[in-house]
Short mmCIF file of C-alpha atoms in Angstrom, two decimals:
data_model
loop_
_atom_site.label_atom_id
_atom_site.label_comp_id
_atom_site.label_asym_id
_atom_site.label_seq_id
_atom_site.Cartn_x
_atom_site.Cartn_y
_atom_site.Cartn_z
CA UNK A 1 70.74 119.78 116.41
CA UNK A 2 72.64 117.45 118.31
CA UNK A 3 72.40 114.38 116.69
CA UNK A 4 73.65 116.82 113.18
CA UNK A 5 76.86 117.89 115.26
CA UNK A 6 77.38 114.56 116.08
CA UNK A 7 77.03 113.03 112.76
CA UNK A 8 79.42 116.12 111.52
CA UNK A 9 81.95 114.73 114.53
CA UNK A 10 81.44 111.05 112.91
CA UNK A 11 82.00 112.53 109.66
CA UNK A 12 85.37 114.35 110.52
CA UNK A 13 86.76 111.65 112.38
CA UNK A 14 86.09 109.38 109.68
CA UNK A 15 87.70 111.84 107.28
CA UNK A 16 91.38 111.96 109.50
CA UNK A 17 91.56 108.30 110.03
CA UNK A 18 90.92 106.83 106.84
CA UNK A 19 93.39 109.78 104.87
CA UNK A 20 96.16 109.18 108.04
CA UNK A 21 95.67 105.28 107.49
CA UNK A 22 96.54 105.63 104.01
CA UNK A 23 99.72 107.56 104.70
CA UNK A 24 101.73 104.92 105.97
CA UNK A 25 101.18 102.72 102.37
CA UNK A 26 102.25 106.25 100.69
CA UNK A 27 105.29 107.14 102.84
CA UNK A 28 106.48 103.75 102.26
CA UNK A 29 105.83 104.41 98.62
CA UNK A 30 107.94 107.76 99.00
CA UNK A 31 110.78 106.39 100.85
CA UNK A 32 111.63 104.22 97.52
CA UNK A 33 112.74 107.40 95.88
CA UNK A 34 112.98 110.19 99.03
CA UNK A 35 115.29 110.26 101.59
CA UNK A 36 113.07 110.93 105.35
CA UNK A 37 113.84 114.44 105.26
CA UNK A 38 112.88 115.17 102.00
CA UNK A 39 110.23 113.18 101.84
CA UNK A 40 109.34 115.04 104.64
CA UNK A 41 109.85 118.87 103.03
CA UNK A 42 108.68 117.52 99.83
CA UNK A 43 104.97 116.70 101.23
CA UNK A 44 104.91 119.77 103.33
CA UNK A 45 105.97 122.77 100.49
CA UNK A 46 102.97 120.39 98.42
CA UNK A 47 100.88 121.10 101.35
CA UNK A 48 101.48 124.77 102.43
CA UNK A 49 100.81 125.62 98.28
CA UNK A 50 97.56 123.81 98.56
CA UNK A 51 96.23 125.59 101.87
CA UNK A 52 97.66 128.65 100.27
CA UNK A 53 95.58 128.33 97.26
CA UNK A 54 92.77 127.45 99.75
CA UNK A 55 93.48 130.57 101.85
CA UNK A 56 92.42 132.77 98.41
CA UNK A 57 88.99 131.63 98.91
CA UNK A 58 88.97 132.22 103.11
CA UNK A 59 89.03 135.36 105.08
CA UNK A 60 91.97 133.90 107.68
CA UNK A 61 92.21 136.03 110.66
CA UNK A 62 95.84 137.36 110.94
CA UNK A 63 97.46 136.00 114.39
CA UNK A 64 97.97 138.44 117.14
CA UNK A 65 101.56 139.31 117.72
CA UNK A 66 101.11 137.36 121.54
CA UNK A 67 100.13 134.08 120.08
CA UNK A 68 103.03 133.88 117.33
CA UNK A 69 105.32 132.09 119.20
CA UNK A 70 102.89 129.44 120.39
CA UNK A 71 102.06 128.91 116.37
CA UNK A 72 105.29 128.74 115.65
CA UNK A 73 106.13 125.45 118.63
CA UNK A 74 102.91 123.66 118.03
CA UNK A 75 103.37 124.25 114.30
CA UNK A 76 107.35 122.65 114.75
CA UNK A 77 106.16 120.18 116.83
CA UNK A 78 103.26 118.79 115.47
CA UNK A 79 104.39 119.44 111.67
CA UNK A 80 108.59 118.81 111.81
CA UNK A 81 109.58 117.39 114.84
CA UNK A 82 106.43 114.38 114.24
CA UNK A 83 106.95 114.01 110.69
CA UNK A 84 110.80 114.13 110.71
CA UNK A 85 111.06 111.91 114.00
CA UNK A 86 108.43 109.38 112.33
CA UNK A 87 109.96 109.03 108.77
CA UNK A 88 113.52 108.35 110.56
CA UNK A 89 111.99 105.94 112.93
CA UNK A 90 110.46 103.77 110.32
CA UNK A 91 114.17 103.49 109.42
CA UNK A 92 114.77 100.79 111.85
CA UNK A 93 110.97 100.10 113.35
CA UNK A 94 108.60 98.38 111.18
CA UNK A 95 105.70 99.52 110.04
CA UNK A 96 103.70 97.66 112.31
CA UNK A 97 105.23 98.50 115.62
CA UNK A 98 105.82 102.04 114.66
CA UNK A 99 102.14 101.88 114.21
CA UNK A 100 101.77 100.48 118.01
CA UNK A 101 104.04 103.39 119.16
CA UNK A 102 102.31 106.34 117.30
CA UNK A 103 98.93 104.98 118.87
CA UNK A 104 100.47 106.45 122.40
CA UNK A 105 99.43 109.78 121.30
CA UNK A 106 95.99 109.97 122.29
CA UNK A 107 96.83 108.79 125.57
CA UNK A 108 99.85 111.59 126.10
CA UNK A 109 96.73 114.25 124.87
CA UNK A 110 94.39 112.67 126.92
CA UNK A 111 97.33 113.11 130.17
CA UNK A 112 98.17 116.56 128.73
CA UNK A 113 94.36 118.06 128.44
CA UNK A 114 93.75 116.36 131.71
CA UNK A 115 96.86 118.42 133.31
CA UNK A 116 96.50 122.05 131.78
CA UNK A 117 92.83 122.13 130.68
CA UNK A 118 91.04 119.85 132.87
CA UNK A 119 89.46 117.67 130.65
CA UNK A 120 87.93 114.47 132.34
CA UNK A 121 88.26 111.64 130.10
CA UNK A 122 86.61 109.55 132.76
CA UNK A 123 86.69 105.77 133.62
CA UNK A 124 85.14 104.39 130.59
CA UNK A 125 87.33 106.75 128.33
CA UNK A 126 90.23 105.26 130.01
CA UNK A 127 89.09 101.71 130.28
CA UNK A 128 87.95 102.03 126.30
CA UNK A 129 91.33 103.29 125.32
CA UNK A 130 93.44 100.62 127.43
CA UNK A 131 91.10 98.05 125.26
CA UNK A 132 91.93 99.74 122.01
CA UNK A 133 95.71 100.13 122.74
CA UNK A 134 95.61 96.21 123.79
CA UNK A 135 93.68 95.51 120.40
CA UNK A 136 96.61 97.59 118.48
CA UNK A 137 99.21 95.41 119.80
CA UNK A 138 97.40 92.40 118.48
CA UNK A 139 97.30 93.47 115.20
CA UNK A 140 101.30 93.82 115.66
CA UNK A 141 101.37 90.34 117.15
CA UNK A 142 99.30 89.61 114.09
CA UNK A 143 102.20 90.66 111.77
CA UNK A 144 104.36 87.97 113.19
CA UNK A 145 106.44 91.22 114.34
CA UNK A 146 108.90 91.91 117.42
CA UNK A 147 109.48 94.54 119.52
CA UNK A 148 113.24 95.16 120.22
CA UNK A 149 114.82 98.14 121.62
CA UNK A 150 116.45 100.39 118.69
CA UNK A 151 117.02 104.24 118.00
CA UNK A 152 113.97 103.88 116.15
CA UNK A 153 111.63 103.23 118.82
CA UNK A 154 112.65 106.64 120.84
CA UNK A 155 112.44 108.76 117.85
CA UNK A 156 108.80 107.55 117.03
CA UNK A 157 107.83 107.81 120.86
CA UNK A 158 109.30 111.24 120.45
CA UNK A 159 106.97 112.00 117.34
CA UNK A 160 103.95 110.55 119.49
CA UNK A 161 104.87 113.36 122.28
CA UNK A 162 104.89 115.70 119.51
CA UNK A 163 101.82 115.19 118.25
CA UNK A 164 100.08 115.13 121.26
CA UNK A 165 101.57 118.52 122.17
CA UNK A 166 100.06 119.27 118.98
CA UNK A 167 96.55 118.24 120.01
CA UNK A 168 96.12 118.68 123.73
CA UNK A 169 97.15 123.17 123.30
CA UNK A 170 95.56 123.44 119.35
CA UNK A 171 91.78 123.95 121.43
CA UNK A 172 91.90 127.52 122.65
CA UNK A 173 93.73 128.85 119.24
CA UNK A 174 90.91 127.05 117.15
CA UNK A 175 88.48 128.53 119.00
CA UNK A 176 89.81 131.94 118.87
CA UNK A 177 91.25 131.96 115.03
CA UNK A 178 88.95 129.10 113.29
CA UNK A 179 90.17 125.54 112.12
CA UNK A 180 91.40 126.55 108.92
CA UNK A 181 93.50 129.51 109.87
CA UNK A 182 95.09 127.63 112.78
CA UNK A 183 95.71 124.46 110.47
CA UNK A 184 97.36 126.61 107.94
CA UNK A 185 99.31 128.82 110.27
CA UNK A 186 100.52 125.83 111.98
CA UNK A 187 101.51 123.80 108.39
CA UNK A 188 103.32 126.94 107.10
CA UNK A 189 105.35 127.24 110.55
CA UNK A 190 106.12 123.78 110.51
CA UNK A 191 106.95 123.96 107.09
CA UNK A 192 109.37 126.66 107.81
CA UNK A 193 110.86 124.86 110.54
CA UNK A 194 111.58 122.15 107.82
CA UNK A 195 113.52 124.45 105.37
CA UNK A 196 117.04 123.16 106.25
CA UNK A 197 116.16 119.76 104.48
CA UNK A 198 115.78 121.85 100.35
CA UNK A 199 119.47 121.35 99.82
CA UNK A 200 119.27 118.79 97.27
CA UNK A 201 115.58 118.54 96.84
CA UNK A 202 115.51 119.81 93.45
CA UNK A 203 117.65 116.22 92.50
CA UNK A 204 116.13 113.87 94.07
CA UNK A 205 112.89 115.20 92.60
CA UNK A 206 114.18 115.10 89.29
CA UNK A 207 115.38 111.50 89.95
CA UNK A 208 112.38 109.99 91.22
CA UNK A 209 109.85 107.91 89.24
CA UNK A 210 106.68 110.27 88.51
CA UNK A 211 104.32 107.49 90.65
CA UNK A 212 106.57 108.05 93.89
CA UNK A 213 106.17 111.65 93.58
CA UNK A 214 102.69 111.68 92.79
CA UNK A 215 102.54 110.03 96.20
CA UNK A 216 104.13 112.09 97.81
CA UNK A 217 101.43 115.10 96.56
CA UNK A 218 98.58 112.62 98.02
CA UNK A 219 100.54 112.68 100.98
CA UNK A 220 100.62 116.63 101.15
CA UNK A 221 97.45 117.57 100.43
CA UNK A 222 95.09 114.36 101.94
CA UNK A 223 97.03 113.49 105.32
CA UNK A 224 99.26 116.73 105.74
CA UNK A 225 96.23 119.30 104.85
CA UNK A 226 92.75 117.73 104.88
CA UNK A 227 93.27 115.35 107.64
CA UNK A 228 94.65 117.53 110.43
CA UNK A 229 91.67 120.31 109.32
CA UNK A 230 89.21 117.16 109.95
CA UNK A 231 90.54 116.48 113.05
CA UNK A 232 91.26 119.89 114.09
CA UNK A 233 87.33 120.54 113.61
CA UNK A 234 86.56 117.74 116.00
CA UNK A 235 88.58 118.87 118.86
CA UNK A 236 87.74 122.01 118.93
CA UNK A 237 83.60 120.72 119.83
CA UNK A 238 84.46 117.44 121.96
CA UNK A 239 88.45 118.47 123.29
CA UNK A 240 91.38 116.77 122.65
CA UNK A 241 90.84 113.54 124.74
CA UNK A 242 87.70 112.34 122.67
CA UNK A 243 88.64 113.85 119.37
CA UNK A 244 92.17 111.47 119.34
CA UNK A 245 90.76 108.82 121.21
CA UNK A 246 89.48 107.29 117.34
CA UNK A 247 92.90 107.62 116.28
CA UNK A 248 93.17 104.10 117.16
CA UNK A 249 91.48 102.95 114.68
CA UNK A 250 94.42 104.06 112.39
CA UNK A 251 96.44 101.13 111.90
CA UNK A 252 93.90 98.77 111.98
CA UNK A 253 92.78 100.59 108.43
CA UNK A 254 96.53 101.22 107.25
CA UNK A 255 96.57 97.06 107.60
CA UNK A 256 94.23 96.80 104.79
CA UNK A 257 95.44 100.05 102.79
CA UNK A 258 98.19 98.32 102.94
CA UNK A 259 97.24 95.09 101.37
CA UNK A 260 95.27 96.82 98.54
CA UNK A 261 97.53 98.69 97.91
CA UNK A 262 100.90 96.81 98.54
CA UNK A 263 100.01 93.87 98.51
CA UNK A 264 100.86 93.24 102.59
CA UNK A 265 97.64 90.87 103.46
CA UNK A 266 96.43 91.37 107.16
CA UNK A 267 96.15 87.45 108.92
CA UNK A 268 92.99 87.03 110.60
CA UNK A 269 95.00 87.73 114.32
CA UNK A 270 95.69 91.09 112.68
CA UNK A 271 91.66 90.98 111.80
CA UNK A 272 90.63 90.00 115.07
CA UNK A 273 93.16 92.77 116.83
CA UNK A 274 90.79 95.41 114.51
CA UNK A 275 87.61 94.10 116.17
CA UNK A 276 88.98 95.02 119.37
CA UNK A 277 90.41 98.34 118.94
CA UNK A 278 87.06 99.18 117.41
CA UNK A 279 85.42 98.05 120.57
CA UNK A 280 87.65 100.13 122.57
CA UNK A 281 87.14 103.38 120.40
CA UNK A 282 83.53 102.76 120.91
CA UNK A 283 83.55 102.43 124.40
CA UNK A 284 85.82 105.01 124.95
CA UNK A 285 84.15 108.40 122.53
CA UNK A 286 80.00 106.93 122.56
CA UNK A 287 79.12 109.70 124.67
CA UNK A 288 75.27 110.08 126.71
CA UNK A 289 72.45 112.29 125.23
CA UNK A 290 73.85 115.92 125.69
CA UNK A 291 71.58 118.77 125.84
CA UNK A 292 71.69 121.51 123.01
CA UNK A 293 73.00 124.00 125.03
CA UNK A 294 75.86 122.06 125.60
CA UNK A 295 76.84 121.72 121.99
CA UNK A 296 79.66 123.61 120.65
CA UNK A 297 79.57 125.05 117.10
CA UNK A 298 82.99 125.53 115.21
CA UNK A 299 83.26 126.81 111.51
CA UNK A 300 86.19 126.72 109.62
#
């Protein structure tokens, strides 16, 4: 039984990182056509349909009248303020060192679960995710990029503390409500939060070339929908610290979406950074031989 959990964990994580990897190539596909805030709307009214038309099929719990306002913050926070904060960033950060920022996240939601749920990462956890953060900002050095002090910077460091909000306080609500219901609770609220940005949607949709918006449905339905109920899953067995430890691993992979897809070849310092972030994600989330009564089981 444990070694099937596990391999469902492996499974999920693989699931989040390779479909959040591949967002950066797309939102830098969308941004050709889509200003940040309507890219940003854009993806998320594509993704609230799609868990909608998913919900059909689910029984989805209705939220208790206490919890609503907690849906509605983590769902703004982890859905508009990351999103909208992140698309703006890239406005002035490259894609590289935004990359490097976002990958501060797991360790604000490691700080965060420590704090409020007491969650001990432990020494290796730590030591594993200073290794993977170091191999991150080798694959930046790889780029042949800088990092220089712009607006840019603070609004993706802002998205990372948004996210990790996210993260660290989704446990207890996916335990109570199920991953799916809290995903899509969370998506629409977010989503709502996001409303301001429709005036003069409708245009720019009509202007854009059909492959930029077709990107921009990839976006909302694999990153914005399946990836977050992926990851979602996984914290709600292994916690918050463990579950976005991986998350690492993220721009090592958007490197080489990136150069199938546009073309932006990794060099081999960039390669070499990879090796070492996936030494520290390994380090930091192999975990001993638990016993089965100290499995958790999550359905959606």
């Amino acid at each position: 039984m444990f070694h099937h959990v596990r391999s469902r964990i492996f499974a999920a994580h693989a699931i989040s990182i390779l479909l959040w990897a591949s967002a950066f190539a797309g939102i830098r596909v969308g941004l050709q056509a889509y200003s940040p805030e309507h890219l940003s709307l854009l993806r998320f009214l594509i993704g609230s349909l799609f868990l909608g038309i998913l919900a059909l099929f689910f029984r989805i719990r209705l939220p208790e009248l206490k919890d609503v306002p907690a849906i509605l913050m983590l769902g703004g926070l982890g859905f508009a303020v990351y999103h909208t904060a992140l698309n703006y960033g890239e406005m002035t950060v490259s894609a590289g060192v935004a990359s490097l920022l976002v990958t501060t996240t797991p360790i604000f939601s490691a700080l965060l679960a420590l704090l409020f749920f007491r969650e001990h990462f432990g020494v290796r956890g730590w030591f594993g995710a200073l290794i993977s953060f170091l191999g991150v900002a080798i694959c930046t050095i790889g780029t042949g990029e800088t990092l220089q002090i712009t607006d840019g910077i603070f609004l993706i460091l802002l998205a990372a503390i948004s996210e990790s909000i996210y993260f660290a306080f989704q446990k207890p609500f996916v335990e109570k409500y199920g991953v799916f219901a809290f995903t899509a609770y969370t998506l629409w609220a977010g989503t709502l939060c996001m409303l301001f940005f429709l005036p003069g949607l409708g245009t720019a949709i009509a202007q854009a070339p059909w492959d930029v918006t077709l990107s921009v449905v990839y976006l909302g339905i694999f990153p914005s929908v399946v990836a977050y109920l992926s990851l979602a899953y996984v914290t709600s067995v292994v916690g918050a610290s463990e579950a976005t430890t991986s998350l690492y691993m993220t721009p090592v992979l958007a490197f080489l979406i990136a150069w199938v897809w546009l073309g932006e070849g990794p060099t081999l310092v960039t390669m070499a950074g990879g090796v070492v972030t996936l030494v520290g994600v390994l380090l930091a989330t192999m975990k001993p031989r638990l016993s089965s009564g100290t499995v958790k089981h999550q359905t959606f």
